[in-house]
Coordinates of C-alpha atoms in Angstrom, one line a residue:
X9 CA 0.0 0.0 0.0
X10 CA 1.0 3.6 -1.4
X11 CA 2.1 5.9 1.7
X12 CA 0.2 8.9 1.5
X13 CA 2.0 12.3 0.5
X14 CA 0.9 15.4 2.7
X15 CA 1.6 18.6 1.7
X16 CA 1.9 20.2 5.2
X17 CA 2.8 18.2 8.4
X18 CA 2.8 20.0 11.6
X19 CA 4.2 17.8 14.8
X20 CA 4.4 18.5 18.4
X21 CA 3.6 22.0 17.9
X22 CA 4.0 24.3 21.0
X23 CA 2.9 27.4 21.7
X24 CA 2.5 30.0 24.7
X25 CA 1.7 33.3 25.3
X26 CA 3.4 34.2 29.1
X27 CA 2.5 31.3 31.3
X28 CA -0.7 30.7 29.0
X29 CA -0.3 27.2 27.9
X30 CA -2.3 27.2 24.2
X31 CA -0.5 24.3 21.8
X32 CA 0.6 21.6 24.1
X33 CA 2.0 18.9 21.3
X34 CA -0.5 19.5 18.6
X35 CA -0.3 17.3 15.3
X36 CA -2.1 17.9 11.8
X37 CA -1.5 16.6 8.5
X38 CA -2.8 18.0 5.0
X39 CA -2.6 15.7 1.7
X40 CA -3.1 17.6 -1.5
X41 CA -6.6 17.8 -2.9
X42 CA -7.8 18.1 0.0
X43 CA -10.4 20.1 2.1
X44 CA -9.4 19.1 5.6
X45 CA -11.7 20.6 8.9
X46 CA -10.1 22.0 11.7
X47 CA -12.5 21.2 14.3
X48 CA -12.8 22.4 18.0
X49 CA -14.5 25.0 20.8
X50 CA -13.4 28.6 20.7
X51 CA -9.6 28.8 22.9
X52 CA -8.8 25.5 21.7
X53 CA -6.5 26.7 20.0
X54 CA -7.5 26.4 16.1
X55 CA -6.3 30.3 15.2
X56 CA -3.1 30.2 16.9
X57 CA -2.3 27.0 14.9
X58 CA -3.2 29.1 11.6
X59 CA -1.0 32.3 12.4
X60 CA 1.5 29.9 12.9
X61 CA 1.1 27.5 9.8
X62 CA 0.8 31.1 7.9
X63 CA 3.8 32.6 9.7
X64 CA 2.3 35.7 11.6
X65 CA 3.1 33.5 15.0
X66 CA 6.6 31.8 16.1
X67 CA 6.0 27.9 17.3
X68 CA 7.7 27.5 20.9
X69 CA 8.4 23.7 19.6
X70 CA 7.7 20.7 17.6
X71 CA 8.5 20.4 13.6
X72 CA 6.8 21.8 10.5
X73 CA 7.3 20.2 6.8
X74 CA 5.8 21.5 3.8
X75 CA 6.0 20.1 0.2
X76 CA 8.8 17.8 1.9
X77 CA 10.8 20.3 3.4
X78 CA 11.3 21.1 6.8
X79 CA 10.7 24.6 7.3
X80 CA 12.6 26.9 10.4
X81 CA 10.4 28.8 13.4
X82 CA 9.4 31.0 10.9
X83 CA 7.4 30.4 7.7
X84 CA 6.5 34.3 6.7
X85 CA 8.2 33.3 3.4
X86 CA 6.0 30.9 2.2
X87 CA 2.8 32.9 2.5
X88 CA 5.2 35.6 0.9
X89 CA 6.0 33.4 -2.1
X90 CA 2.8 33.1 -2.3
X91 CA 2.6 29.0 -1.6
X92 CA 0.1 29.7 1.4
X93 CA -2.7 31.8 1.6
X94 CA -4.8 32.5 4.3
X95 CA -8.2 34.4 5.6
X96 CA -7.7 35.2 9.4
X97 CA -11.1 35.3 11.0
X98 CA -9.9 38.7 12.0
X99 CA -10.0 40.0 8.5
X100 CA -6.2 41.7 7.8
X101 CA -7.3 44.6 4.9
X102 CA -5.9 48.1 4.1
X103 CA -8.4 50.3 4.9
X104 CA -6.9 53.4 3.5
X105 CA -6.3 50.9 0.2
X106 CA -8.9 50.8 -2.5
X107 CA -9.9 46.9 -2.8
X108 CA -7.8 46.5 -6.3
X109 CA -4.8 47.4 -4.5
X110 CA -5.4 45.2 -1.7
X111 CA -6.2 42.3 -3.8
X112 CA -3.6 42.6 -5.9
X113 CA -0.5 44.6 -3.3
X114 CA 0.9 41.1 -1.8
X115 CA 1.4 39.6 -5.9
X116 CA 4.2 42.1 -6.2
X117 CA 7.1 39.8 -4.6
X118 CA 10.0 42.5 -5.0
X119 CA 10.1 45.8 -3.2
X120 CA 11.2 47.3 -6.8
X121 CA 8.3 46.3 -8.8
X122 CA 5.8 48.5 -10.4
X123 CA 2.4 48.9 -10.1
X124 CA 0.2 49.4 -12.2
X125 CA -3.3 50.8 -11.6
X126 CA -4.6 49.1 -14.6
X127 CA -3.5 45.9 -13.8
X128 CA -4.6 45.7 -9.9
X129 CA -8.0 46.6 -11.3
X130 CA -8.2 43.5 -13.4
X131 CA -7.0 41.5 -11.0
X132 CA -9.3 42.1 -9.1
X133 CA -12.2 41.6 -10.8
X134 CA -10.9 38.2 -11.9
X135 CA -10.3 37.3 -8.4
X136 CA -13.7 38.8 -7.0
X137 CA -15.6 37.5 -10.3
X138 CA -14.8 33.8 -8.9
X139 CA -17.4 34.3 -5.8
X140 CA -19.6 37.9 -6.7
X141 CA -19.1 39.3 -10.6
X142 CA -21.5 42.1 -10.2
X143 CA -19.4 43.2 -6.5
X144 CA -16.4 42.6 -8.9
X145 CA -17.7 45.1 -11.5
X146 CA -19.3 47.7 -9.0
X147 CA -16.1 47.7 -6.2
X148 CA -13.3 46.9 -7.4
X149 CA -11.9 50.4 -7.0
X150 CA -13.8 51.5 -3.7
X151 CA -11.5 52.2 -0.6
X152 CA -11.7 49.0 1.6
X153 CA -12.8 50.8 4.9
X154 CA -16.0 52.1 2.9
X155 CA -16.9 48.8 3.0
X156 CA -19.5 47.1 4.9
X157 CA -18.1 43.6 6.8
X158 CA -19.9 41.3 4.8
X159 CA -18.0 42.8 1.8
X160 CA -14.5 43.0 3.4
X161 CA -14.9 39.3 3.5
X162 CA -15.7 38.7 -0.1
X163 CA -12.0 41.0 -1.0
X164 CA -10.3 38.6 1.8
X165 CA -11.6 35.4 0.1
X166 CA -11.0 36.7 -3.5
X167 CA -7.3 37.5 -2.3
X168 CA -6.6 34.1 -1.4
X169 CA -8.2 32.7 -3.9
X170 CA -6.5 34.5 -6.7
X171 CA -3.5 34.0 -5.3
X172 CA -2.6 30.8 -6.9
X173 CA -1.3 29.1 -3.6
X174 CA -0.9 25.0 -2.8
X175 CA -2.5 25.6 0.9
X176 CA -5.5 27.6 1.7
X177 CA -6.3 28.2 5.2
X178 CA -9.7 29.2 5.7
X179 CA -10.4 30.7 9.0
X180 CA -14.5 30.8 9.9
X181 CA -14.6 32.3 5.7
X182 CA -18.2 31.8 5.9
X183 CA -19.2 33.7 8.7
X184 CA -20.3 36.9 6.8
X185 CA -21.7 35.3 3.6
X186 CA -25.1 34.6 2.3
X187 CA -25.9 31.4 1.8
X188 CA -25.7 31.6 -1.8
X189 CA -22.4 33.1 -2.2
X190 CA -21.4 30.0 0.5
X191 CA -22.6 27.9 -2.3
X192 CA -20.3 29.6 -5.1
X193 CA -17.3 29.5 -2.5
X194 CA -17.1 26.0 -2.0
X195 CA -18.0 25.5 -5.8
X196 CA -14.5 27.6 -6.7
X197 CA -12.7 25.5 -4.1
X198 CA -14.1 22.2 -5.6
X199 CA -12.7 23.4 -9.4
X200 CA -9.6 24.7 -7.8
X201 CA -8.9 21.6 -5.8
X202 CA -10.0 19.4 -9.1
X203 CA -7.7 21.2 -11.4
X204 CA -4.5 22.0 -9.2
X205 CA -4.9 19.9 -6.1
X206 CA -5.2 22.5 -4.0
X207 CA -5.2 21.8 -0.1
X208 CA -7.6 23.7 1.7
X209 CA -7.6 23.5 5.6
X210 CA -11.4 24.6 6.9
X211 CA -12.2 26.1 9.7
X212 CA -16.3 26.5 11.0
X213 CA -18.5 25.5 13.2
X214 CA -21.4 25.5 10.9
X215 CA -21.8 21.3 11.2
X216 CA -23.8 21.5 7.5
X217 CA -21.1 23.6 5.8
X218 CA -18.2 21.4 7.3
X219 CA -19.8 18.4 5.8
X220 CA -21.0 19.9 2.4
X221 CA -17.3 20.9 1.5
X222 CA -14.8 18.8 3.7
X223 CA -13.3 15.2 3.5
X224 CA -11.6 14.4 6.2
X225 CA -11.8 16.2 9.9
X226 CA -9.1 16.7 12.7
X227 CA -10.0 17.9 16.5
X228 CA -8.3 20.3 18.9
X229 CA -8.8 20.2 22.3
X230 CA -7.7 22.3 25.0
X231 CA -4.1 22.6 22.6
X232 CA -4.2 18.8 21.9
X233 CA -4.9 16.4 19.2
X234 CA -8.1 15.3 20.4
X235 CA -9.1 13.5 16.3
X236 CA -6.7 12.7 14.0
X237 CA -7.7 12.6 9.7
X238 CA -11.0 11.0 10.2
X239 CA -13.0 10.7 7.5
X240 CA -16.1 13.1 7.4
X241 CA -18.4 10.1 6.9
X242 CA -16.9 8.1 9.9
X243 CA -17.8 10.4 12.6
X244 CA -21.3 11.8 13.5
X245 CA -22.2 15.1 14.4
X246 CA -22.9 14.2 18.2
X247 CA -19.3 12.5 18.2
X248 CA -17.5 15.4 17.0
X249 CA -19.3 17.6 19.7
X250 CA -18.2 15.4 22.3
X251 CA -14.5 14.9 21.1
X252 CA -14.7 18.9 21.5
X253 CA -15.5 18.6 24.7
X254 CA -18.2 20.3 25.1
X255 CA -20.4 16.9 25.7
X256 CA -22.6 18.7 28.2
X257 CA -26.3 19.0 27.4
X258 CA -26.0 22.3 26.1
X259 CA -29.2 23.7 26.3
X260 CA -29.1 23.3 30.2
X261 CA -25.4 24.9 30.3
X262 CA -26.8 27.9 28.7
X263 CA -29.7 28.4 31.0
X264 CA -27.3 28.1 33.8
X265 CA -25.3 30.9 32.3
X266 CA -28.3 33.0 31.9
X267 CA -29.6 32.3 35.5
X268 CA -26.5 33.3 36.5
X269 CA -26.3 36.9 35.0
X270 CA -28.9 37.9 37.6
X271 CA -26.5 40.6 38.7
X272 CA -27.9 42.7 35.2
X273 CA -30.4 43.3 37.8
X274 CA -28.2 45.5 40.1
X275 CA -28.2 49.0 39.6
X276 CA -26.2 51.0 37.3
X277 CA -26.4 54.5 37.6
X278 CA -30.6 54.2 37.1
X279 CA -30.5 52.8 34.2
X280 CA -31.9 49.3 34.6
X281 CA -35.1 51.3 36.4
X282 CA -35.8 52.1 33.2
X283 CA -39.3 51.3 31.7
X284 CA -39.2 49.2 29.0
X285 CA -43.1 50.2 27.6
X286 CA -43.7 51.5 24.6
X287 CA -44.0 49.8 20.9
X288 CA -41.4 49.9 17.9
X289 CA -43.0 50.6 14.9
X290 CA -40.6 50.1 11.7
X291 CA -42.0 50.7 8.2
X292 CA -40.6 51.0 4.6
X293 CA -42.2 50.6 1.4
X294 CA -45.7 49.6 2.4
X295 CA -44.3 46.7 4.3
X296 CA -44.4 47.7 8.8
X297 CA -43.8 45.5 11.6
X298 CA -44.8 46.0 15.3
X299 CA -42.4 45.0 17.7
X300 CA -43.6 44.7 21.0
X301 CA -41.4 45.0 24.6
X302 CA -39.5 41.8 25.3
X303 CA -39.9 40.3 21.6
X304 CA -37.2 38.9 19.5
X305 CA -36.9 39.9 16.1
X306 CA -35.1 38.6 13.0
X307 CA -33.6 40.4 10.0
X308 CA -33.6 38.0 6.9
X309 CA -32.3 38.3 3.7
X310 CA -29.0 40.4 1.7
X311 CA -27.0 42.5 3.9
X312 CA -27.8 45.7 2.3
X313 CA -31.6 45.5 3.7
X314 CA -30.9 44.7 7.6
X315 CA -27.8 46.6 7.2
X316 CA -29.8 49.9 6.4
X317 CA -32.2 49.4 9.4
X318 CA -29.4 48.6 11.8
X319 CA -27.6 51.7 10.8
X320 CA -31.2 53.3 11.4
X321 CA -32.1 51.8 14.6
X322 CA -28.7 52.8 16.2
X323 CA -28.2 56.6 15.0
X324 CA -25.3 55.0 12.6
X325 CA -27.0 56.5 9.6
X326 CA -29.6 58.9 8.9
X327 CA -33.2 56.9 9.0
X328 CA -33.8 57.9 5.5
X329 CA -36.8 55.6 3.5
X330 CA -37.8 54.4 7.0
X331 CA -40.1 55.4 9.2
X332 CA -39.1 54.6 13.0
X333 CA -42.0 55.2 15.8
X334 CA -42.2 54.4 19.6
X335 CA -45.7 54.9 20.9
X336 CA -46.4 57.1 17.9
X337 CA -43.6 59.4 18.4
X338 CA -40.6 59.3 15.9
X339 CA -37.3 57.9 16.9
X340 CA -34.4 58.9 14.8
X341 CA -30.3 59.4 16.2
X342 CA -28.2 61.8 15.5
X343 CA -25.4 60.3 16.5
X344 CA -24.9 56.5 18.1
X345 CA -24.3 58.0 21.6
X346 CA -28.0 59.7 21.4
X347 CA -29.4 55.9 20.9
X348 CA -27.1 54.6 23.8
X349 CA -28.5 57.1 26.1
X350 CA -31.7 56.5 24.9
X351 CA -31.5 53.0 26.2
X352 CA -30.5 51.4 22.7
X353 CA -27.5 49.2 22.6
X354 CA -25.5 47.7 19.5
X355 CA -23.1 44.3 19.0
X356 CA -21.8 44.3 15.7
X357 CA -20.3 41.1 14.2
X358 CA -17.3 42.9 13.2
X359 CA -15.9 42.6 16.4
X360 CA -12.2 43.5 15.5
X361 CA -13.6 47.3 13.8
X362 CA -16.5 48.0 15.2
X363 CA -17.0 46.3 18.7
X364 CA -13.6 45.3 21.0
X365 CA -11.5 48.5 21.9
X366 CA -7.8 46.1 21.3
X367 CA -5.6 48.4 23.0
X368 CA -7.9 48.7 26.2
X369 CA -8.2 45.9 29.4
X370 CA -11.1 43.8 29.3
X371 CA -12.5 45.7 32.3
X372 CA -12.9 49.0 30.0
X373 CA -14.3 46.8 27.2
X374 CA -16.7 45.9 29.8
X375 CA -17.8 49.0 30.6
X376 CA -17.4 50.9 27.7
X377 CA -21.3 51.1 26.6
X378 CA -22.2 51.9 30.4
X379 CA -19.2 55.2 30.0
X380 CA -21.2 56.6 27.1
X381 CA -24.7 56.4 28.8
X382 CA -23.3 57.5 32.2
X383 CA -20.8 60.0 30.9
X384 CA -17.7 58.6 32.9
X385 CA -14.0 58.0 31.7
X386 CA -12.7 56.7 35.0
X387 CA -13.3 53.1 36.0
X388 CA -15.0 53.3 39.5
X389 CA -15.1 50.4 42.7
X390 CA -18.2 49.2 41.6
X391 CA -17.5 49.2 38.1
X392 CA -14.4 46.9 38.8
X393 CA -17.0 44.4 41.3
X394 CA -19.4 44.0 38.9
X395 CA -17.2 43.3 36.1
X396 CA -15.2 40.4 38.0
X397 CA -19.0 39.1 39.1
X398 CA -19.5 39.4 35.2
X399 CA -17.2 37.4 33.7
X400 CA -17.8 34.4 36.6
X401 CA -21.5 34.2 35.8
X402 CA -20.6 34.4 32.1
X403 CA -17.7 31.7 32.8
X404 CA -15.3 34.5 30.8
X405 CA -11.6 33.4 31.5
X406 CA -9.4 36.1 31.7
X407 CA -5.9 36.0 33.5
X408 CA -7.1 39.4 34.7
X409 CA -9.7 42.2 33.9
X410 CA -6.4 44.1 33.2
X411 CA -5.8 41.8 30.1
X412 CA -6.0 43.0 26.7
X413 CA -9.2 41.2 24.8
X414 CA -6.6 39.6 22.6
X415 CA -5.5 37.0 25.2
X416 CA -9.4 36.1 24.5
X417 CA -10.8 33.8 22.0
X418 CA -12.6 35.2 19.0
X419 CA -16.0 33.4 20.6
X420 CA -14.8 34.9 24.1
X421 CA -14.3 38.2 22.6
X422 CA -18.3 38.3 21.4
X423 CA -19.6 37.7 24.6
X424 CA -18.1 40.4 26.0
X425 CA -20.0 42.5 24.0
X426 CA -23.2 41.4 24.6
X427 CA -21.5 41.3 28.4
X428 CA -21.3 44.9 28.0
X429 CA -25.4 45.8 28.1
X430 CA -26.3 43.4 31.0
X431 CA -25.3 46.2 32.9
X432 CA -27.8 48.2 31.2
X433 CA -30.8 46.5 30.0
X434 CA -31.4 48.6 27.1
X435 CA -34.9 49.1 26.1
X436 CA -33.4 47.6 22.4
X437 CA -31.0 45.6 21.3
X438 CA -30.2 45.4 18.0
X439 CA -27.5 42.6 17.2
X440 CA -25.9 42.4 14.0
X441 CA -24.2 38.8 13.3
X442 CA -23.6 38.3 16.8
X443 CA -22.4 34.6 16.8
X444 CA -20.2 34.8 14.0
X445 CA -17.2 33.2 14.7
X446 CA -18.0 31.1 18.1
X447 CA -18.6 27.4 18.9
X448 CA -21.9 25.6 20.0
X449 CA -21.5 25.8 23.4
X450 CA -21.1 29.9 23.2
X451 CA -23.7 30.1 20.7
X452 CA -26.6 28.1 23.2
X453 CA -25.1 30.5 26.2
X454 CA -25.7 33.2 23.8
X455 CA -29.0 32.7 22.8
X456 CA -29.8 31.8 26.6
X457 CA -28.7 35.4 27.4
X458 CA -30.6 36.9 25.0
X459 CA -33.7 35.4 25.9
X460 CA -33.0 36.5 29.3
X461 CA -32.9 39.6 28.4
X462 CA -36.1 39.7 26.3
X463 CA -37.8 38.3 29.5
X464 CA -36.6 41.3 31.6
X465 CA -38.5 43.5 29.0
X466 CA -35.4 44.4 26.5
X467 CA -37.1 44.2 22.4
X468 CA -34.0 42.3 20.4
X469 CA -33.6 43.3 17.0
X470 CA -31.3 40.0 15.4
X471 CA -30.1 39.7 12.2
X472 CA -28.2 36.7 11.1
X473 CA -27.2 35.0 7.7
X474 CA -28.0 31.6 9.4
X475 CA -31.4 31.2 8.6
X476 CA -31.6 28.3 11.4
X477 CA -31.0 30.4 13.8
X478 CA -33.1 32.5 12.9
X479 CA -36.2 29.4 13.1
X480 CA -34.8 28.6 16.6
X481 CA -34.7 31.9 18.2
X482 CA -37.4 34.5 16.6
X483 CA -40.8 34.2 16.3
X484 CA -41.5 37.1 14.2
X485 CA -38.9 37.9 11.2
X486 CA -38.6 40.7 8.4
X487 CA -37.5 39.8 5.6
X488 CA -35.4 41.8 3.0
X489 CA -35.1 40.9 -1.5
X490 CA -31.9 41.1 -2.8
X491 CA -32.0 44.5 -3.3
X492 CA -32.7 45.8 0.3
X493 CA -35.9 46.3 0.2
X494 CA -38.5 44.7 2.8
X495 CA -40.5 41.9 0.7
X496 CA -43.3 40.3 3.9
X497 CA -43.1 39.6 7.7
X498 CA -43.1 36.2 9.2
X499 CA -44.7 35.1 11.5
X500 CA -45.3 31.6 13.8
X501 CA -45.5 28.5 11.7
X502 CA -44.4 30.7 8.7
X503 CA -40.6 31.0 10.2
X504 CA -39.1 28.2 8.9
X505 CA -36.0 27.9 6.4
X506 CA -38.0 27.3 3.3
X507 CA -40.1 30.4 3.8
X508 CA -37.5 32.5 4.7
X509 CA -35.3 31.5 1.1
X510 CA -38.5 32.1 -0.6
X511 CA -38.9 35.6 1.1
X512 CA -35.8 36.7 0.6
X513 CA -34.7 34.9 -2.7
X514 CA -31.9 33.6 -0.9
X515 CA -30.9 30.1 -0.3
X516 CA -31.1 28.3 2.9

């Protein structure tokens, strides 16, 4: 029998930040013409592997081979060479860059060489025509940071794509795409893997995505090799969860969690005495919705519809086409701090631009939403209390509440943005995204805490590209055609995958 060639072999791999243990032997093999998951809970360990397969991280230990060489501490010149590519979960974009230049910037392998305008431009549009053609046409020459998160993605993807690399790692690529562009991703990855033999290494925890696209499946956990190359169609879903180590009923782990967070209820300043009365009312284009206090509502459908109410809801944006009211009154921001002191709260998906403050302690990120409402740029007694009580019920670790959010995982990182309003209970909500990125466990602990949070009177606005999530946790959604606009509302038995494609025009 044949011995089979692997393209990348990574051995007793080692890796620690301080005296934070995070790759404690780790072992993973990638054969050409392959797509291989990387499987496990957030802080596993999964995207410190990746940074240092891609060389943005030095290994402490253990041995690295690729194409049959063995490769030093360092492999920065590989992804340089252009033999791996890679899309971080963080995204890693110019934002002062138009996208041609970004998409096209790391081709030019010499310091000396020219660039040409021209040529970036098509490029790009080849690169971006693979997943989107009209995006390819339409933004090629935008500035990246004009970009909304769900597009940053599609220039991140399109880079590595186009880059004509032997090894793709694919950190959570899905986590901002429609399902339909999903569907044209894995069928460029298919033609790429059938007609170079591409190796692709897959990271998700979306169980139907890992076994529409992947072969074979290898588990971290806890920094070990927990499942070594099994095949896809030798493991079941149930196993995998369990070789993750997060076995637990889940369901009951979450409601702990949210039973837990009982000290939202403590007060803040006054504002959790606030009353939560008082309807939303949200129309556009002859199509309105009611949401009532404590109700949770979905956004389905292209991100350019629930992007525009978001922006609306929140004071990001001008309201424009829509018409806001609370209790017949209109209800439009100024400004994002006018909503927060109104008693409206934001998480945004894009965690990394948008949501964690990196170069602050995890005690500030805590109570950054709670310093805009109150007006206060010094951390008080209380503050520090409640934010240690925080992070036990929400069974956050953190070495200290003086550590920077990067020593968090990506899924870590989320909840403490949603940790951030439990202090408040805003009178809305609005969550854009908010489980991109994170593992079952934090998802179930997530929705638990948002349902908690409806209870206590608090109207959640949710949109999310996962239409399943959707089914499981609204009972009212508004769905949005692919051009933005508002198509019909949802309701009861009517929330269900199938009727939410057929709403939006979207698959499931």
């Amino acid at each position: 029998m044949t011995e089979q060639r692997f393209l990348l072999t990574a051995r007793s791999i080692v890796k620690s930040f301080g005296p934070t243990s995070v790759l404690k032997g780790f072992d993973l093999s990638i054969a050409p013409g392959e797509v291989h998951a990387f499987l496990g809970g957030n802080g596993a360990g999964k995207s410190t592997l990746i940074k240092i397969i891609s060389g943005q991280f030095e290994r402490d230990g253990g041995t690295l081979e690729f194409d049959g060489q063995a490769i030093g501490a360092s492999v920065g010149g590989h992804v340089a060479a252009g033999t791996i590519a890679v899309v971080n979960q963080e995204l890693a974009l110019l934002p002062h860059l138009s996208v041609a230049e970004n998409i096209a910037m790391p081709r030019l392998r010499r310091g000396t060489a020219k660039y040409s305008e021209r040529a970036s431009m098509e490029i790009a549009v080849e690169a971006l025509s693979l997943i989107d053609p009209q995006f390819a046409r339409e933004s090629s020459g935008r500035l990246v940071g004009d970009l909304t998160l769900h597009e940053r993605q599609l220039v991140e993807i399109a880079r590595a794509l186009g880059s004509g690399a032997k090894l793709l790692l694919l950190d959570e690529p899905t986590a901002n795409l429609t399902a339909a562009e999903t569907i044209r991703l894995f069928a460029v990855l298919r033609r790429l893997i059938a007609d170079t033999g591409l190796a692709v290494l897959f990271v998700s925890h979306r169980m139907r995505e890992i076994r529409q696209i992947a072969d074979v499946c290898t588990i971290i956990r806890d920094g070990k090799t927990a499942v070594d190359r099994v095949a896809l169609d030798a493991i079941t879903d149930r196993e995998i969860i369990e070789c993750m180590g997060q076995s637990i009923v889940v369901d009951e782990a979450a409601a702990s969690v949210a039973e837990s967070a009982e000290l939202a209820e403590q007060d803040t300043g006054g504002n959790n005495a606030r009353i939560h009365a008082g309807a939303l009312r949200i129309e556009r284009d002859g199509v309105a919705i009611e949401v009532p206090a404590g109700a949770i509502i979905g956004l389905a459908g292209a991100p350019v519809g629930p992007s525009s109410l978001i922006d609306a809801l929140t004071g990001i944006a001008p309201a424009g086409s829509w018409a806001i009211t609370r209790d017949g009154a209109r209800v439009s921001y100024g400004h994002p701090s006018a909503g927060a002191r109104d008693g409206v709260g934001f998480v945004s998906g894009d965690r990394s631009n948008k949501g964690v403050l990196a170069t602050l302690p995890i005690v500030d990120n805590l109570v950054a939403a709670a310093r805009v409402v109150n007006r206060r740029s010094v951390v008080k007694r209380e503050e520090i209390e409640q934010s240690t009580r925080l992070l036990d019920a929400l069974k956050i670790r953190a070495g200290s509440l003086w550590d920077l959010p990067a020593t968090l995982s990506g899924g870590t990182q989320q909840k403490l943005l949603i940790a951030r309003w439990l202090l408040l209970r805003p009178r809305l909500l609005v969550l854009e995204e908010p489980t991109r990125g994170v593992d079952i466990r934090t998802k179930r602990e997530i929705y638990a805490l948002i349902r908690k949070m409806a209870r206590q009177g608090t109207t959640i606005v949710w949109w999310s590209t996962e239409y399943i999530e959707l089914v499981e946790l609204c009972d009212t959604v508004l769905a949005f055609d692919l051009d933005g606009k508002p198509t019909e509302v949802l309701r009861h038995a009517d929330v269900n995958e199938t009727q939410l494609a057929a709403a939006t025009g979207m698959a499931a």
